[in-house]
Structures are given as C-alpha cells and as structure tokens.
C-alpha cells in the first residue's frame, strides 16, 4: 500500500530568548524526524510536554513549515504555507486542537462554523451544504436544536464535537488531533475518543493522534511513535510498544500506566527534570534520567535502529538487527 503521508528528515529550530536582554538561543523542537502514515491508519505520537510532538503535528500539515526535510501528501510535496495549492490541500488534512473554545469563533453559531469550510471551498449548493451540516452534527452527536447556539452556550465536550464536525466537513483523508481530549472532563474523554474512532472508520481517514496520555493512545493507535526532546526514540505497532517496550524511556512511560483494578507494579520512577528543549543534554538526550545509562550514553547519541519487524528504537543497549534507519 502506498503511504498517504511521508515526512522525511524534518527539523525545526526556534530562536528563544530567556530574558528581555538575553541573546536568542536555538531550541531544536524537532530534530531529523521521519514518519509515514498509511491510508486509514492511526499513528499515535506520545511524549511529555516539551518533546516536540505538537510542533511535529503542525509540520505534518505544513502549518509550521519545515526548515529541513520534506513532507509529501499522496506523493506530492507540501506546497508553501498559504499558497493557493496549500489552501486547496488543507481540505484534505485537518487539525483538531486541544482547546475547542479557542478554535471556535464566539460570534458565529455552531451550524455556521461547521458549514464554514464548505462555504470556503464552495462545496455543493446552499441546500446541500445545509443538509451536510445537519448530517455532520448528527455524526458527532450534536442535536439539531443546538445548531443555532453559540460556543459559550455548549459544554466543553459539545464544543469539541463541533470542532470535529467542522474538521470533517471537507471529508479529509488525514486528521491530526493534538491532545483532543486533554481539556475535557475525564467522564467525557472516553466518549469523544470512541467517537473519533468510529468516525475514522466511517469516513475512511487516517489520523495522527498526539497525546501525553498513553492509555488514550493505546485505545486509538495502530502504531505509536515515542518522542523525547525532539526525536523519536521508539516506534512500533501499538500492541508491541505497550506489551514489550524496548527503550528505557518507553519502559518508564508504560510502567506508569494504570491498569484497572490493579495496583501499579514495577513502576519505573524517572529521576531528574522533565525534558527542557532549551537545555539539550549531550549524547543520548535521555541520559540524565535514564536508570541504565552507561558512559557511552553521555557522549554518543544513539541512532534510531531497526529492532524487530516494523519496530525501531534509539538506545545503545537495545540490539539492532540492521544498520541505523535513515532518520
Ligand atoms: Fe539510556 Fe543510554 Fe539507552 Fe539513552 S542510550 S536510553 S541513556 S541506555
């Protein structure tokens, strides 16, 4: 099968000042990352805050243009940001943010916002667009009588449903969801995640699902990429990553996942500070927190290697079965 989206050797560096008079420091948010998304699949991207996963998500859509590397959607290179070709392509790839209130226009009704992409891309007649808005509202579980309401008149969960309906209006082939349930009540999270899974099947689209919450990702993802300080440190099928993680960072993350009805056993507590992209350690960036670090880790960064069938990891202590993967 041919990939829907291919990203190769993506890098993004921000210049960040740590004080008004301070000189800007380069912060490598995304460092030489390659990913592939197949049609209809869900790629989960996990990592703590500061790992670069949101930047990567925006880069995949061309919203945050890559400074190095390239993104191809259906084999075509991503056109420059805001060009006519990019705007046309945006109909095929949509983004769902964490904060639905910020994503919605407070002055427009829910129906108007869901129909906006149809108006912009001039899809169908006025009557067809109205019918499609009704259909989208039903698909995400919003009632007809909510069509004329404004964002502040809905609950957080209903607002996120409206955002998702708007994202689906152009029938995208790729939906990038960046922490789509992080701002919702725990009781609502599972409903929205299950709905996304159903919609993905119904609409036959691929998803990139970005989250710091492993149990949510386990629920939706076919494959998982684990990020640490701008790099992918492990990638594989969701089943293998959660059943037998290889990289020490993934092991620590997975060990902290609660299992219903069971006390946490064998939890690996990570020492040291959470990742700070402004201060990147030498060698393996994870070494100050890694319980298994050896001298080599302090000086040499491990390459991402194939460590099994469709499985990669970047760790000196994980034996690879092939040369380093072209990043
Ligand atoms: Fe730990 Fe070293 Fe492996 Fe990095 S390379 S994860 S520091 S053992």
Coordinates of C-alpha atoms and ligand atoms in Angstrom, one line a residue:
X1 CA 0.0 0.0 0.0
X2 CA 1.3 3.5 -0.8
X3 CA 1.6 5.9 2.2
X4 CA -0.8 8.8 2.5
X5 CA 1.7 11.0 4.1
X6 CA 5.5 10.7 4.2
X7 CA 7.7 13.1 6.3
X8 CA 11.4 12.8 5.8
X9 CA 14.2 14.2 8.0
X10 CA 12.1 17.0 9.4
X11 CA 13.8 19.6 11.6
X12 CA 12.6 22.8 13.2
X13 CA 14.6 25.2 15.3
X14 CA 13.1 28.1 17.2
X15 CA 15.1 31.0 18.5
X16 CA 14.1 31.5 22.1
X17 CA 15.1 34.4 24.4
X18 CA 15.3 33.6 28.1
X19 CA 15.0 37.3 29.3
X20 CA 14.4 40.6 27.6
X21 CA 18.1 41.4 27.0
X22 CA 19.3 37.9 26.6
X23 CA 20.6 36.7 23.2
X24 CA 18.3 34.3 21.5
X25 CA 19.1 30.6 21.9
X26 CA 18.4 28.0 19.3
X27 CA 15.9 25.4 20.5
X28 CA 15.7 22.2 18.4
X29 CA 12.0 21.4 18.7
X30 CA 12.0 18.7 16.0
X31 CA 15.3 17.0 15.1
X32 CA 15.6 14.9 12.0
X33 CA 12.3 13.0 12.2
X34 CA 10.8 10.8 9.6
X35 CA 7.3 9.3 9.8
X36 CA 4.9 7.6 7.5
X37 CA 1.1 7.5 7.8
X38 CA -0.7 4.9 5.8
X39 CA -4.3 5.5 4.5
X40 CA -6.9 4.8 7.2
X41 CA -4.4 4.1 10.0
X42 CA -3.9 5.9 13.3
X43 CA -0.4 6.9 14.2
X44 CA -0.1 7.8 17.9
X45 CA 2.6 10.3 19.0
X46 CA 3.4 10.3 22.7
X47 CA 5.8 12.1 24.9
X48 CA 5.9 14.6 27.8
X49 CA 5.3 18.2 27.2
X50 CA 8.4 19.8 25.5
X51 CA 9.1 16.6 23.5
X52 CA 8.1 18.4 20.2
X53 CA 5.1 16.3 19.4
X54 CA 2.8 19.3 18.8
X55 CA 5.4 21.0 16.6
X56 CA 5.7 17.8 14.6
X57 CA 1.9 17.6 14.2
X58 CA 1.8 21.2 12.8
X59 CA 4.8 20.4 10.5
X60 CA 2.9 17.4 9.1
X61 CA 0.2 19.8 8.0
X62 CA 2.6 22.4 6.7
X63 CA 1.3 25.0 9.2
X64 CA 4.7 25.1 10.8
X65 CA 6.9 24.8 7.7
X66 CA 9.9 22.5 8.0
X67 CA 13.3 24.2 7.9
X68 CA 14.9 21.0 6.8
X69 CA 13.4 17.8 5.3
X70 CA 10.1 17.4 3.4
X71 CA 6.5 16.3 3.8
X72 CA 4.6 14.7 1.0
X73 CA 0.9 14.1 0.9
X74 CA -0.2 11.5 -1.7
X75 CA 3.3 11.7 -3.1
X76 CA 3.1 15.4 -3.7
X77 CA 5.4 17.8 -1.9
X78 CA 3.8 20.1 0.6
X79 CA 3.3 23.5 -1.1
X80 CA 4.4 26.7 0.6
X81 CA 2.3 27.9 3.5
X82 CA -0.8 30.0 2.5
X83 CA -0.2 29.4 -1.3
X84 CA -3.3 28.6 -3.3
X85 CA -2.1 25.0 -3.6
X86 CA -1.6 24.7 0.2
X87 CA -5.1 26.1 0.8
X88 CA -6.6 23.6 -1.6
X89 CA -4.7 20.8 0.1
X90 CA -5.9 21.8 3.5
X91 CA -9.3 20.5 2.6
X92 CA -7.7 17.0 2.7
X93 CA -5.9 17.4 6.0
X94 CA -7.5 19.0 9.1
X95 CA -6.3 19.8 12.6
X96 CA -8.2 19.3 15.9
X97 CA -6.7 21.3 18.8
X98 CA -6.8 20.8 22.5
X99 CA -8.9 23.9 23.3
X100 CA -12.2 23.9 21.4
X101 CA -13.2 27.4 22.7
X102 CA -10.1 28.9 21.1
X103 CA -10.7 27.0 17.9
X104 CA -14.3 28.3 17.5
X105 CA -15.4 31.9 16.7
X106 CA -17.5 33.2 19.6
X107 CA -19.6 35.3 17.3
X108 CA -20.8 32.5 15.0
X109 CA -23.4 29.8 15.6
X110 CA -22.3 26.2 15.7
X111 CA -24.0 25.4 12.4
X112 CA -22.3 28.4 10.7
X113 CA -18.9 27.3 11.9
X114 CA -19.4 23.6 10.9
X115 CA -20.5 24.8 7.4
X116 CA -17.7 27.4 7.0
X117 CA -15.2 25.0 5.3
X118 CA -18.0 24.0 2.8
X119 CA -18.6 27.7 2.0
X120 CA -14.8 28.4 1.7
X121 CA -14.2 25.6 -0.7
X122 CA -17.6 26.1 -2.4
X123 CA -18.7 22.5 -1.9
X124 CA -22.2 21.8 -3.1
X125 CA -25.2 24.1 -3.4
X126 CA -26.5 26.1 -0.4
X127 CA -29.2 23.5 0.3
X128 CA -26.7 20.6 0.0
X129 CA -24.4 22.5 2.5
X130 CA -27.2 22.9 5.0
X131 CA -28.1 19.2 4.7
X132 CA -24.4 18.3 5.1
X133 CA -24.1 20.4 8.3
X134 CA -27.1 18.6 9.7
X135 CA -25.5 15.2 8.8
X136 CA -22.2 16.2 10.4
X137 CA -23.9 17.4 13.6
X138 CA -25.7 14.0 13.8
X139 CA -22.4 12.2 13.1
X140 CA -20.7 13.8 16.1
X141 CA -23.8 13.5 18.4
X142 CA -25.0 17.1 18.4
X143 CA -28.7 17.7 18.4
X144 CA -30.5 19.7 15.7
X145 CA -31.7 22.3 18.2
X146 CA -28.1 23.1 19.1
X147 CA -27.4 24.4 15.5
X148 CA -28.3 28.0 16.4
X149 CA -26.3 28.1 19.6
X150 CA -23.0 29.9 20.2
X151 CA -19.9 28.2 21.5
X152 CA -20.3 29.6 25.1
X153 CA -23.8 28.0 25.2
X154 CA -22.3 24.5 24.8
X155 CA -20.4 22.3 27.2
X156 CA -16.7 21.6 26.6
X157 CA -17.4 18.1 25.1
X158 CA -20.1 19.6 22.8
X159 CA -17.7 22.3 21.6
X160 CA -15.1 19.7 20.8
X161 CA -17.7 17.7 18.9
X162 CA -18.5 20.8 16.9
X163 CA -14.8 21.3 16.1
X164 CA -14.5 17.7 15.0
X165 CA -17.7 18.1 12.8
X166 CA -16.1 21.2 11.2
X167 CA -12.9 19.3 10.6
X168 CA -14.8 16.5 8.8
X169 CA -16.8 18.8 6.6
X170 CA -14.4 18.6 3.7
X171 CA -14.0 14.8 4.1
X172 CA -10.3 14.9 4.8
X173 CA -8.1 12.0 4.2
X174 CA -6.0 12.9 7.3
X175 CA -7.0 14.3 10.7
X176 CA -4.3 15.5 13.0
X177 CA -5.6 15.5 16.6
X178 CA -3.4 17.4 19.1
X179 CA -4.4 16.5 22.6
X180 CA -8.1 16.5 21.5
X181 CA -9.5 15.3 24.9
X182 CA -6.9 16.8 27.3
X183 CA -9.1 19.8 28.2
X184 CA -12.3 17.7 28.7
X185 CA -13.7 16.1 31.9
X186 CA -12.5 12.5 32.3
X187 CA -16.1 11.3 32.0
X188 CA -16.3 12.8 28.6
X189 CA -12.9 11.9 27.3
X190 CA -13.7 8.2 26.5
X191 CA -16.9 9.2 24.7
X192 CA -15.0 11.6 22.4
X193 CA -12.2 9.2 21.8
X194 CA -14.6 6.4 20.9
X195 CA -16.5 8.8 18.6
X196 CA -13.2 9.7 16.8
X197 CA -12.5 6.0 16.3
X198 CA -16.0 5.4 14.8
X199 CA -15.8 8.5 12.6
X200 CA -12.4 7.4 11.4
X201 CA -13.8 4.1 10.2
X202 CA -16.9 5.7 8.8
X203 CA -15.0 8.4 6.9
X204 CA -12.1 6.1 6.0
X205 CA -9.5 8.7 7.0
X206 CA -6.1 8.4 8.6
X207 CA -5.3 10.0 12.0
X208 CA -2.3 11.3 13.7
X209 CA -3.2 11.3 17.4
X210 CA -0.9 13.3 19.6
X211 CA -1.2 12.9 23.4
X212 CA 0.7 12.7 26.6
X213 CA -1.9 10.2 27.8
X214 CA -0.8 6.7 27.0
X215 CA -4.0 5.0 27.8
X216 CA -5.9 7.2 25.4
X217 CA -3.3 6.5 22.7
X218 CA -3.4 2.7 23.4
X219 CA -7.1 2.9 22.7
X220 CA -6.9 4.5 19.3
X221 CA -3.5 4.0 17.7
X222 CA -2.4 1.2 15.3
X223 CA 1.2 2.4 15.5
X224 CA 2.9 4.5 18.1
X225 CA 6.0 6.9 18.0
X226 CA 7.5 7.9 21.3
X227 CA 9.2 11.3 21.3
X228 CA 11.8 12.7 23.7
X229 CA 13.4 16.1 23.2
X230 CA 12.6 16.5 19.5
X231 CA 13.5 12.9 18.5
X232 CA 11.6 9.7 18.0
X233 CA 13.2 7.2 20.5
X234 CA 11.0 4.2 19.7
X235 CA 8.3 3.3 17.2
X236 CA 6.3 0.2 16.5
X237 CA 2.8 -1.3 16.5
X238 CA 0.7 -0.2 19.4
X239 CA 0.5 -3.7 20.6
X240 CA 4.3 -4.3 20.7
X241 CA 5.1 -0.9 22.2
X242 CA 2.6 -1.4 25.1
X243 CA 3.3 -5.1 25.6
X244 CA 7.0 -5.1 25.4
X245 CA 8.6 -1.6 25.2
X246 CA 12.4 -1.7 24.4
X247 CA 13.6 1.8 25.0
X248 CA 14.2 2.7 28.7
X249 CA 12.1 5.9 28.3
X250 CA 9.1 4.0 26.8
X251 CA 9.5 1.3 29.5
X252 CA 9.2 4.0 32.2
X253 CA 6.1 5.6 30.5
X254 CA 4.4 2.2 30.0
X255 CA 5.2 1.2 33.6
X256 CA 3.3 4.2 34.9
X257 CA 0.1 3.3 33.1
X258 CA -2.7 2.4 35.5
X259 CA -4.3 -1.0 34.9
X260 CA -8.0 -1.0 36.1
X261 CA -8.4 -3.0 39.3
X262 CA -4.7 -3.5 39.8
X263 CA -2.1 -1.6 41.9
X264 CA 0.8 -0.3 39.9
X265 CA 3.6 -2.9 40.0
X266 CA 7.2 -2.4 38.8
X267 CA 6.8 1.2 38.2
X268 CA 10.0 2.9 36.9
X269 CA 10.2 6.3 38.5
X270 CA 12.2 8.7 36.3
X271 CA 14.8 10.8 38.1
X272 CA 15.7 14.4 37.2
X273 CA 13.9 17.1 35.5
X274 CA 11.3 16.7 32.7
X275 CA 12.8 17.4 29.3
X276 CA 13.6 21.0 28.6
X277 CA 14.2 21.7 24.9
X278 CA 16.3 24.8 25.7
X279 CA 18.9 22.7 27.5
X280 CA 19.6 19.6 25.5
X281 CA 22.0 17.1 27.2
X282 CA 25.0 15.8 25.2
X283 CA 25.0 12.2 23.9
X284 CA 21.7 10.5 24.4
X285 CA 19.4 13.3 25.5
X286 CA 17.7 10.9 27.9
X287 CA 20.9 10.0 29.8
X288 CA 20.4 12.3 32.9
X289 CA 17.2 10.5 33.7
X290 CA 17.9 7.0 32.4
X291 CA 18.4 4.3 35.0
X292 CA 20.5 2.2 32.6
X293 CA 22.8 5.0 31.3
X294 CA 26.5 4.0 30.7
X295 CA 29.5 6.2 29.9
X296 CA 28.9 6.0 26.2
X297 CA 25.4 7.5 26.6
X298 CA 26.9 10.8 27.9
X299 CA 28.9 11.4 24.8
X300 CA 27.3 9.5 21.9
X301 CA 23.8 9.9 20.6
X302 CA 22.3 6.5 19.7
X303 CA 20.9 6.2 16.2
X304 CA 17.4 5.0 15.5
X305 CA 17.8 1.3 14.6
X306 CA 15.5 -1.4 13.4
X307 CA 15.0 -3.7 16.4
X308 CA 12.3 -6.0 15.0
X309 CA 9.5 -6.2 12.4
X310 CA 8.4 -2.6 11.7
X311 CA 10.0 -1.6 15.0
X312 CA 12.7 0.9 15.7
X313 CA 14.5 2.2 18.8
X314 CA 17.3 4.6 19.6
X315 CA 19.3 3.2 22.5
X316 CA 22.9 1.8 22.8
X317 CA 21.6 -1.0 24.9
X318 CA 18.9 -2.2 22.6
X319 CA 20.5 -4.5 20.0
X320 CA 19.5 -3.6 16.4
X321 CA 19.0 -6.1 13.7
X322 CA 20.0 -3.7 10.9
X323 CA 22.0 -0.6 10.2
X324 CA 20.6 2.7 11.5
X325 CA 17.3 3.6 9.9
X326 CA 17.6 6.6 7.6
X327 CA 16.1 9.1 10.1
Ligands
LIG1 FE1 19.6 5.1 28.4 FE2 21.9 5.1 27.2 FE3 19.8 3.9 26.1 FE4 19.9 6.6 26.2 S1 21.3 5.2 25.1 S2 18.2 5.3 26.7 S3 20.9 6.8 28.2 S4 20.8 3.3 28.0

